[in-house]
mmCIF file of C-alpha atoms in Angstrom:
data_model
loop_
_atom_site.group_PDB
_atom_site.id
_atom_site.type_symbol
_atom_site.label_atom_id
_atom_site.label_comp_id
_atom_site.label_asym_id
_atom_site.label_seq_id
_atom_site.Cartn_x
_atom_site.Cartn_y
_atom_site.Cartn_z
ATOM 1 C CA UNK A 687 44.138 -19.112 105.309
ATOM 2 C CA UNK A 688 45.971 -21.535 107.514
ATOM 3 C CA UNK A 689 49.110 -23.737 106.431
ATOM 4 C CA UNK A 690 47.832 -27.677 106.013
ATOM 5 C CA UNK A 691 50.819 -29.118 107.137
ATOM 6 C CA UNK A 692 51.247 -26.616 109.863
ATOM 7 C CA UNK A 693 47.795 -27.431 110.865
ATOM 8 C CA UNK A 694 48.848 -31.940 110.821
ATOM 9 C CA UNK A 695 52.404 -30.882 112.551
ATOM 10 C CA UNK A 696 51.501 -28.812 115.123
ATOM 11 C CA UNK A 697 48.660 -30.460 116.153
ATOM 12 C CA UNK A 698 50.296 -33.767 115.522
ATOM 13 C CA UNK A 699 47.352 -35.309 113.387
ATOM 14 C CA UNK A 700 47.127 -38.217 111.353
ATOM 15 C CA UNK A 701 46.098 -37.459 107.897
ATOM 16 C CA UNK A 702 43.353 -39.794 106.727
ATOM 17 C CA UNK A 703 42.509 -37.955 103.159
ATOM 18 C CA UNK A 704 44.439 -35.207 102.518
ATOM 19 C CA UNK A 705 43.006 -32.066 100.189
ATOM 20 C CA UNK A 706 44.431 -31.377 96.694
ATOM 21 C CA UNK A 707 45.437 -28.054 98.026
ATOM 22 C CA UNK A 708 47.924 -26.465 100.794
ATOM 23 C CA UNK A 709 45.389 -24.321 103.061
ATOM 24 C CA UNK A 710 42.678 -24.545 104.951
ATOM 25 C CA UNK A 711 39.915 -21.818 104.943
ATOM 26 C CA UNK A 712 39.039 -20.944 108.360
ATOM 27 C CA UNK A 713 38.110 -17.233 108.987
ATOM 28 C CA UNK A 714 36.664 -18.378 113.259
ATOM 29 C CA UNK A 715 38.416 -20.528 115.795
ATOM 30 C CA UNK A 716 34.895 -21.569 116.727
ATOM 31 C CA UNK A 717 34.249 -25.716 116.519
ATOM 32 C CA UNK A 718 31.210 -27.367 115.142
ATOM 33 C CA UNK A 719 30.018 -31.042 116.388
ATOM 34 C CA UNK A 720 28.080 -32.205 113.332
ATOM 35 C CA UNK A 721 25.716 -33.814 116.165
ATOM 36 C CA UNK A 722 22.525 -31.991 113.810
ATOM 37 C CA UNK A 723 23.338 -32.237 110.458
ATOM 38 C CA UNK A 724 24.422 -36.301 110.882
ATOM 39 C CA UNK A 725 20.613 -36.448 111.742
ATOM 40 C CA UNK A 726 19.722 -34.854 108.528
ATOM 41 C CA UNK A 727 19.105 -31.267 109.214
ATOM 42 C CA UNK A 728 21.361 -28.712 108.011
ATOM 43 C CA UNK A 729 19.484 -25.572 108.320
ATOM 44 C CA UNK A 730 21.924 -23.022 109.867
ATOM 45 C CA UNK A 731 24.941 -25.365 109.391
ATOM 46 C CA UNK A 732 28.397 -23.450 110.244
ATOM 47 C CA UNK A 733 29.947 -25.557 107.459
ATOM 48 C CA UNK A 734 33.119 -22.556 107.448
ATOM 49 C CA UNK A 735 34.510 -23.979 110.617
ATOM 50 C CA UNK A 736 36.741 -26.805 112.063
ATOM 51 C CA UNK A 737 34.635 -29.806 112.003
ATOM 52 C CA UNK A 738 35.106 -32.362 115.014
ATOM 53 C CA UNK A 739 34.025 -35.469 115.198
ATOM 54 C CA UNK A 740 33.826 -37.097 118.861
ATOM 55 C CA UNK A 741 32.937 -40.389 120.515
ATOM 56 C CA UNK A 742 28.531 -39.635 120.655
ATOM 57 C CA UNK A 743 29.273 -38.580 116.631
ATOM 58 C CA UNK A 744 31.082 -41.582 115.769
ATOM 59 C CA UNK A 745 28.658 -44.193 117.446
ATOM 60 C CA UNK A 746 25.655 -42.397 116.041
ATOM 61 C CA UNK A 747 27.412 -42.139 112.567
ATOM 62 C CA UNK A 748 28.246 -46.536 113.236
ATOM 63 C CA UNK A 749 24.573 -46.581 113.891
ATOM 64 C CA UNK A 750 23.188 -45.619 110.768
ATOM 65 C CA UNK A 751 22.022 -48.229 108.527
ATOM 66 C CA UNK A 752 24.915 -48.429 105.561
ATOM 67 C CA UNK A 753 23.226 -46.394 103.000
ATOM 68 C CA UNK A 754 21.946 -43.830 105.069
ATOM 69 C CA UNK A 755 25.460 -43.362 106.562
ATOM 70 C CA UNK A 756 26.596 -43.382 103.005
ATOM 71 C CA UNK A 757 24.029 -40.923 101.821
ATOM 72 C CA UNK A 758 24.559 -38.691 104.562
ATOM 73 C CA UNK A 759 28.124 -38.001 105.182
ATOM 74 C CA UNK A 760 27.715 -37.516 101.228
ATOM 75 C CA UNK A 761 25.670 -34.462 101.934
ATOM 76 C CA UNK A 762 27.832 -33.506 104.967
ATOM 77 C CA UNK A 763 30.996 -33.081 102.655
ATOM 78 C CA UNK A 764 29.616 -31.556 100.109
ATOM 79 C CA UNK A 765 29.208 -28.131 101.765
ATOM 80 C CA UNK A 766 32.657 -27.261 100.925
ATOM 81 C CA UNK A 767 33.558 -27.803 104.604
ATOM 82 C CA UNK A 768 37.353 -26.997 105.463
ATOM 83 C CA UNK A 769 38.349 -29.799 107.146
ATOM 84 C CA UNK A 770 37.276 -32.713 109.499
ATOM 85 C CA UNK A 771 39.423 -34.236 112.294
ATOM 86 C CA UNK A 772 38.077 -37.570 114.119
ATOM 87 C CA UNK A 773 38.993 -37.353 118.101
ATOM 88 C CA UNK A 774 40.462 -40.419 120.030
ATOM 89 C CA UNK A 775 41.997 -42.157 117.021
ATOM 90 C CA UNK A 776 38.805 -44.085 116.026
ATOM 91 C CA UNK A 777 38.941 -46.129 113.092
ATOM 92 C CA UNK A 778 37.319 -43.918 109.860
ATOM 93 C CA UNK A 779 33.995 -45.953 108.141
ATOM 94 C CA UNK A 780 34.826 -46.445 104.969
ATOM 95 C CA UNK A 781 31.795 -44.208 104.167
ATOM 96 C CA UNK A 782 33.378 -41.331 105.215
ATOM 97 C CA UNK A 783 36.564 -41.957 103.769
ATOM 98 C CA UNK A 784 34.909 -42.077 100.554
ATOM 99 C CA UNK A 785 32.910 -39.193 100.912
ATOM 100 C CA UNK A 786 36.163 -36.905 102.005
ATOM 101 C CA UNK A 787 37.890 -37.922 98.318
ATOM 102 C CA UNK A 788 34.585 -37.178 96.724
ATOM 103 C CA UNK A 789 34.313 -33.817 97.870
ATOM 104 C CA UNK A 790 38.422 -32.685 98.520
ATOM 105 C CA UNK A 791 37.615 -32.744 101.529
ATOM 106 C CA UNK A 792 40.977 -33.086 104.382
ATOM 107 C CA UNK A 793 40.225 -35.911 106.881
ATOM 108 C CA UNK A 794 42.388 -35.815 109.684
ATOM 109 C CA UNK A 795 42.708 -37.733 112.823
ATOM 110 C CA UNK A 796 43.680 -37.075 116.146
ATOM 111 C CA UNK A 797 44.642 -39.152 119.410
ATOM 112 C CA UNK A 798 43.015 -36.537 121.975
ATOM 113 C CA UNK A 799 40.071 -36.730 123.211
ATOM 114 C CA UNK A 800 37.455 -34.492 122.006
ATOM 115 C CA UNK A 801 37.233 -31.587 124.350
ATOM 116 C CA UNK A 802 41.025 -31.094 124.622
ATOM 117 C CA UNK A 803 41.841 -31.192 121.109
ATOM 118 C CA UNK A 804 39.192 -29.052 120.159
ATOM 119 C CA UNK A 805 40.950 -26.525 123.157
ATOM 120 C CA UNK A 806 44.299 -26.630 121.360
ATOM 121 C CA UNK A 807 42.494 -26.396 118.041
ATOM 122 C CA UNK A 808 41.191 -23.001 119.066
ATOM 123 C CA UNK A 809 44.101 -21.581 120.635
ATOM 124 C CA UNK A 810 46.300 -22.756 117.426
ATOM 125 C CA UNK A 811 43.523 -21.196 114.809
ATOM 126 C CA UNK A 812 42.701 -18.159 117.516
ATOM 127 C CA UNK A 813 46.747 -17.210 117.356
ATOM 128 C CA UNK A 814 46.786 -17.475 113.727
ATOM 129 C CA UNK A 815 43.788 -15.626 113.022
ATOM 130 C CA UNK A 816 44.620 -13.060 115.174
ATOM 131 C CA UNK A 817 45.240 -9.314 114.132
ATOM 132 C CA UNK A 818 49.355 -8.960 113.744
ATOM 133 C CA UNK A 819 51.477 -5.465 113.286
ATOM 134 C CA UNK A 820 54.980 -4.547 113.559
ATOM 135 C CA UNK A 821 56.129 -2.068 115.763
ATOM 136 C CA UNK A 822 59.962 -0.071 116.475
ATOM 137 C CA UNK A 823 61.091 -0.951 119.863
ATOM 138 C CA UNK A 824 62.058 -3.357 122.244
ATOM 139 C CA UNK A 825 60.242 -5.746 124.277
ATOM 140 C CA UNK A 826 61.435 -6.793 128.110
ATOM 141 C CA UNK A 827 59.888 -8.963 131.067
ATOM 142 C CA UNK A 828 60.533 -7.233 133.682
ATOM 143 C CA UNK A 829 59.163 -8.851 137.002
ATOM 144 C CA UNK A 830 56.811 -10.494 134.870
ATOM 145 C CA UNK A 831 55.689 -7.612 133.048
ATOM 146 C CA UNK A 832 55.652 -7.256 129.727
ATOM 147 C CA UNK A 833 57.865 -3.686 129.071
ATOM 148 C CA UNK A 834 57.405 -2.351 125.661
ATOM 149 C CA UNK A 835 60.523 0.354 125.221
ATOM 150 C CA UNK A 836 59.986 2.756 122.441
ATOM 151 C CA UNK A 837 61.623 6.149 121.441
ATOM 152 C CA UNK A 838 63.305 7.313 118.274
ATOM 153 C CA UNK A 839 66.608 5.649 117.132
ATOM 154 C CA UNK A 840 69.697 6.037 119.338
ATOM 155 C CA UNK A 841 67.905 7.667 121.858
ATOM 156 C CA UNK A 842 69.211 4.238 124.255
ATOM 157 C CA UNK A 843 66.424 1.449 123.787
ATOM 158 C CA UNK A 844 69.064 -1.393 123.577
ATOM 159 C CA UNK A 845 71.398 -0.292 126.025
ATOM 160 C CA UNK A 846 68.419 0.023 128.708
ATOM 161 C CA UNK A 847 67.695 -3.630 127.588
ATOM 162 C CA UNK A 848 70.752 -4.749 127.741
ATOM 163 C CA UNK A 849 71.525 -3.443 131.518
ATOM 164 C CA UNK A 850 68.140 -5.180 132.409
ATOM 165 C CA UNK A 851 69.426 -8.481 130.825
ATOM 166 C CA UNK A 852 72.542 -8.363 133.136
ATOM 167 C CA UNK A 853 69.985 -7.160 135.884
ATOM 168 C CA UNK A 854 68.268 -10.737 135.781
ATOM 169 C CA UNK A 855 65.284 -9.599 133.455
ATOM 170 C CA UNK A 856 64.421 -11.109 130.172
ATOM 171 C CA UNK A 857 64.566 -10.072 126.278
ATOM 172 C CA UNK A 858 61.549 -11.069 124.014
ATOM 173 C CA UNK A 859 62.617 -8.635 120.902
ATOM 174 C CA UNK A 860 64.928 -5.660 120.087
ATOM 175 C CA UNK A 861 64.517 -3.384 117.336
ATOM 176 C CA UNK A 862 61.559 -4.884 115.506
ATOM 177 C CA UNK A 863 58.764 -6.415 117.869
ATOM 178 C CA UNK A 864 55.797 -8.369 115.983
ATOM 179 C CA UNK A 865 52.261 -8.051 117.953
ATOM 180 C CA UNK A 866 49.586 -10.367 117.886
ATOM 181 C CA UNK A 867 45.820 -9.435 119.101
ATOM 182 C CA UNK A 868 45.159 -12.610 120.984
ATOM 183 C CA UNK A 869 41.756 -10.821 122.676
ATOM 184 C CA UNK A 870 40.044 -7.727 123.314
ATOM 185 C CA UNK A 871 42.040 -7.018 125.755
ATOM 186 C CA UNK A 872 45.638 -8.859 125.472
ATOM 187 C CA UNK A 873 48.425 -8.453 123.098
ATOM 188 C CA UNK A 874 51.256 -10.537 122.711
ATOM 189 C CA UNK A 875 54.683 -9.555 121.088
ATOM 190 C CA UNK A 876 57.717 -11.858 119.664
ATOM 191 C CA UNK A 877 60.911 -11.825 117.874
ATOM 192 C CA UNK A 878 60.550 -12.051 113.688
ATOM 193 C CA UNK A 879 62.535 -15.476 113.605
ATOM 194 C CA UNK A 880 65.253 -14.162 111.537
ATOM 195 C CA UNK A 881 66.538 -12.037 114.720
ATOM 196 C CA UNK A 882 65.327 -13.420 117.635
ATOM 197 C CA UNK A 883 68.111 -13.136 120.679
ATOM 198 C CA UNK A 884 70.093 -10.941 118.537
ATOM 199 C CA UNK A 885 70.708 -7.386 119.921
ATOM 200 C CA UNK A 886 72.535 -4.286 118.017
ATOM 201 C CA UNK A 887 74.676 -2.127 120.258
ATOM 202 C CA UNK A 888 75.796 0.981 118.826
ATOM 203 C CA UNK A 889 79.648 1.139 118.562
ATOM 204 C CA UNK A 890 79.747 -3.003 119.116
ATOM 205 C CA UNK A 891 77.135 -4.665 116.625
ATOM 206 C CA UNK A 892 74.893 -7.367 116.616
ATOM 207 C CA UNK A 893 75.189 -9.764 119.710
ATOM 208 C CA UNK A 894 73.358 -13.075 120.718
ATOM 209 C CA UNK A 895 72.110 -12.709 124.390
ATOM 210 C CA UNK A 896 71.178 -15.675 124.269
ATOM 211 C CA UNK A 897 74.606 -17.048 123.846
ATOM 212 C CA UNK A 898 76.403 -14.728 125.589
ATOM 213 C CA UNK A 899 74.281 -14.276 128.749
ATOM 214 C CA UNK A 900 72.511 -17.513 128.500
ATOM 215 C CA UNK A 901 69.025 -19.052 127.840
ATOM 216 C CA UNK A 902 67.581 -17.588 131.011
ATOM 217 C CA UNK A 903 68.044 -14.547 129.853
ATOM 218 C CA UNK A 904 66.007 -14.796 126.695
ATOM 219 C CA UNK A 905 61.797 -15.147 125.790
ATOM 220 C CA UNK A 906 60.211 -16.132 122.474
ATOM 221 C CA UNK A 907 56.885 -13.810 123.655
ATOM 222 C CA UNK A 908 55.663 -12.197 126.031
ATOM 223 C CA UNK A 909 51.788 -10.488 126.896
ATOM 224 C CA UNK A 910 52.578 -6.318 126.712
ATOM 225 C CA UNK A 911 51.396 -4.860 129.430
ATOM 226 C CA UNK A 912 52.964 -1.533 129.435
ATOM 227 C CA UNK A 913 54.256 0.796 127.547
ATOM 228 C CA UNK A 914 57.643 2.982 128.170
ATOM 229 C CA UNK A 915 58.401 5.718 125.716
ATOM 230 C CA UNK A 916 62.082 7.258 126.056
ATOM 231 C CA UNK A 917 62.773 10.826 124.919
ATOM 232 C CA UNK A 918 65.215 13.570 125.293
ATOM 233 C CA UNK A 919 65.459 15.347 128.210
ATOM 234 C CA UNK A 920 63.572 18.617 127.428
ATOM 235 C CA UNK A 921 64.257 21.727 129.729
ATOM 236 C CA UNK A 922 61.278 23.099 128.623
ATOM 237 C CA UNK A 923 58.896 20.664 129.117
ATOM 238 C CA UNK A 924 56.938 19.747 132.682
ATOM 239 C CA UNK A 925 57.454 16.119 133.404
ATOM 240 C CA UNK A 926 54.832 14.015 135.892
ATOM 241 C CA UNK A 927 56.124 14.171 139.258
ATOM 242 C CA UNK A 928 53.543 12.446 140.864
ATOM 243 C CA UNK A 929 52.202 9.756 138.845
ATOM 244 C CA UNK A 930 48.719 10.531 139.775
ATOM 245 C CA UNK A 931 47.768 11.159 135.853
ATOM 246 C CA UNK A 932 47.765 8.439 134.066
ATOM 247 C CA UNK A 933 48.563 8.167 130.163
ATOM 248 C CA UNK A 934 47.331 5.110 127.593
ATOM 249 C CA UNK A 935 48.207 4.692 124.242
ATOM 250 C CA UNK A 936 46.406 2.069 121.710
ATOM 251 C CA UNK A 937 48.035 -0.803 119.797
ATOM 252 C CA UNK A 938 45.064 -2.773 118.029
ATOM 253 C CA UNK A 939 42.938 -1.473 119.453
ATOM 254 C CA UNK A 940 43.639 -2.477 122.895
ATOM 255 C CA UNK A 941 44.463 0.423 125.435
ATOM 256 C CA UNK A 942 47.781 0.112 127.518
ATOM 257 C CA UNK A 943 49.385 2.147 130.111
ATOM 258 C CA UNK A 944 52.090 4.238 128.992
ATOM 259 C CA UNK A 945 54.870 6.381 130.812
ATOM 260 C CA UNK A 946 57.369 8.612 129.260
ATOM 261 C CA UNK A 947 61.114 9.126 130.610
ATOM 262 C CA UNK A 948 63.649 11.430 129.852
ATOM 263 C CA UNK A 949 66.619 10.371 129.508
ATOM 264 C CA UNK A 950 69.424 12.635 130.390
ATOM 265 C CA UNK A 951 73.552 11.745 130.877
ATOM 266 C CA UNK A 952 73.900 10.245 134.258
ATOM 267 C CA UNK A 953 70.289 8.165 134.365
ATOM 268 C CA UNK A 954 70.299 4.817 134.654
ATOM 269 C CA UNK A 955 67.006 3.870 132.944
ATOM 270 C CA UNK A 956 67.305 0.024 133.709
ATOM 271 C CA UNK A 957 66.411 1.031 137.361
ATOM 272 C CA UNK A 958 64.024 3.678 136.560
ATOM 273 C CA UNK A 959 62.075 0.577 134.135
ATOM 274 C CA UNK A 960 62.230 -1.250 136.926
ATOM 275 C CA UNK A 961 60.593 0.441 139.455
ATOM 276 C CA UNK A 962 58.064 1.448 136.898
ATOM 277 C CA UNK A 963 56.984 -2.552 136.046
ATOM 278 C CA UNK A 964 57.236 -2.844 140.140
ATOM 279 C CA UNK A 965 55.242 0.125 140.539
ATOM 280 C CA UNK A 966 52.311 -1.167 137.782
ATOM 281 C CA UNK A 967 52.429 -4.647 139.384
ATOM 282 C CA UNK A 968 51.546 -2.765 142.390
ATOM 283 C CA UNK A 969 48.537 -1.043 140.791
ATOM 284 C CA UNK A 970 47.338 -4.174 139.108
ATOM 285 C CA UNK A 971 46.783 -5.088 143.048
ATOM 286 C CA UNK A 972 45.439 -2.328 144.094
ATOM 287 C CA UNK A 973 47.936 -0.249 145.593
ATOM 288 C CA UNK A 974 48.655 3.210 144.229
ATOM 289 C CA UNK A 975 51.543 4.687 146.180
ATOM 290 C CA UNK A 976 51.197 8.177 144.552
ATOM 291 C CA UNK A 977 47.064 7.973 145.519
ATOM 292 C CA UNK A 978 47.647 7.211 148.879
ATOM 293 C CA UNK A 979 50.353 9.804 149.556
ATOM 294 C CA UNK A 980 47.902 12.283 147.679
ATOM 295 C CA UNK A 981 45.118 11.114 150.729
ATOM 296 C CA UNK A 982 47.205 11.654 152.960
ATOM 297 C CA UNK A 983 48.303 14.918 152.384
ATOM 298 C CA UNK A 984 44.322 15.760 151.949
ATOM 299 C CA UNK A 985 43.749 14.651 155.192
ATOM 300 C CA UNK A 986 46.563 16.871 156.915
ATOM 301 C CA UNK A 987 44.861 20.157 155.064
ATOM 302 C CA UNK A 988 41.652 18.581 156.256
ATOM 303 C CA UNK A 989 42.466 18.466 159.938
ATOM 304 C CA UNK A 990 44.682 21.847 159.596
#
């Protein structure tokens, strides 16, 4: 279900006929073009989408002779359709106008054209639709990547954020960090709105980065590309040395790198986190610096 008015607001619509009721039932971002069922067939209708009505619709709909119009936009309303939006703020027949507060049916109207608002139309529904979970940790662009920090509590999370914020880099969330499965193969994270820009220090309290280190240093979301889980420095566990290994971890399905640092007295993490997005940039280009030290030394025992 999808908000009515947050539907109208945010994609600035005109409401024509508005719906006795607050939501709209879409369960697909994907558009239908009543091009077919205008005609008079209706076999395979996708009546449970966003119906758009363009410029070829309207003049065939104008075309009609008055009580064919009238008998069927009748019929095209009554399948229980969600809701109709007419493109390039065309004036609404009177038949249709009718037929929408026959049937409950919300008739909006928009002042894009057709193709572009039914582009934003997707992308709005898509990101509403879209799987959502909460996750512990805090989210960073770093270089343009999207950092995900995790680790259990105190183990330094905020205060590796916080050095990366005076660094130049940009918050997204601390603490709580809501994702959204845009794709198959692309999450993006936020902020709940209650506590977006603050940050909790232990031993100081709850800041406002944005405030205090100003709005460059702050992000409402931001695509995760990577995940970096901190941990106490274990004497008894082997840490990578090489990077040639790499480890994923899923979130929604969706598989992202992860590393895992130790963190020890004396590290400074916002550095190591750095080098790390660098370092993945780099791979995302092709270039694996561990790989081609590996080759080389392979060619050395190679040639004796």
């Amino acid at each position: 279900m999808i908000s009515l008015k947050e539907f109208i607001d945010t994609l600035e619509l005109e409401p024509v006929v508005m719906a006795d009721r607050d939501e709209i039932n879409l369960e697909t971002s994907d558009v239908n073009r009543p091009g077919l069922q205008l005609s008079g067939f209706f076999d395979y209708f996708a009546a449970d989408r966003l119906q758009v009505i363009g410029k070829a619709e309207m003049q065939y709909i104008l075309a009609l002779e008055p009580e064919v119009r009238k008998e069927r936009l009748d019929k095209y309303m009554s399948y229980n359709i969600p809701v109709v939006v007419v493109c390039r703020n065309m004036p609404v027949p009177p038949e249709m106008v009718e037929a929408a507060q026959r049937h409950n049916v919300a008739l909006l109207r928009s002042r894009l054209v057709t193709t572009r608002f039914m582009l934003q139309a997707s992308m709005f529904i898509g990101a509403k639709l879209a799987p959502r979970i909460t996750r512990h940790g805090v989210l960073m662009d770093v270089f343009g990547i999207g950092v995900m920090i995790t680790g259990e509590s105190g183990v330094g999370k905020s205060e590796a954020a916080l050095e990366l914020v005076k660094r130049g880099h940009r918050l997204v969330a601390d603490d709580v960090v809501e994702i959204c499965k845009v794709s198959d193969v692309r999450l993006v994270g936020e902020a709940p709105e209650m506590v977006r820009h603050f940050m909790e220090i232990r031993g100081v309290g709850i800041i406002n980065v944005k405030n205090m280190y100003g709005v460059g240093a702050v992000i409402n979301s931001k695509s995760i590309d990577m995940v970096i889980h901190l941990e106490l420095w274990d004497n008894n566990k082997e840490y990578d040395r090489l990077g040639l290994n790499e480890d994923f971890t899923a979130v929604l399905g969706v598989k992202l790198p992860k590393l895992t640092l130790p963190v020890r007295p004396g590290r400074n993490l916002a550095i190591v986190i750095e080098v790390a997005a660098s370092n993945h940039r780099l791979k995302k280009m092709g270039y694996n610096g561990a790989q081609e030290l590996n080759d080389r030394l392979s060619a050395k025992i190679q040639n004796g």
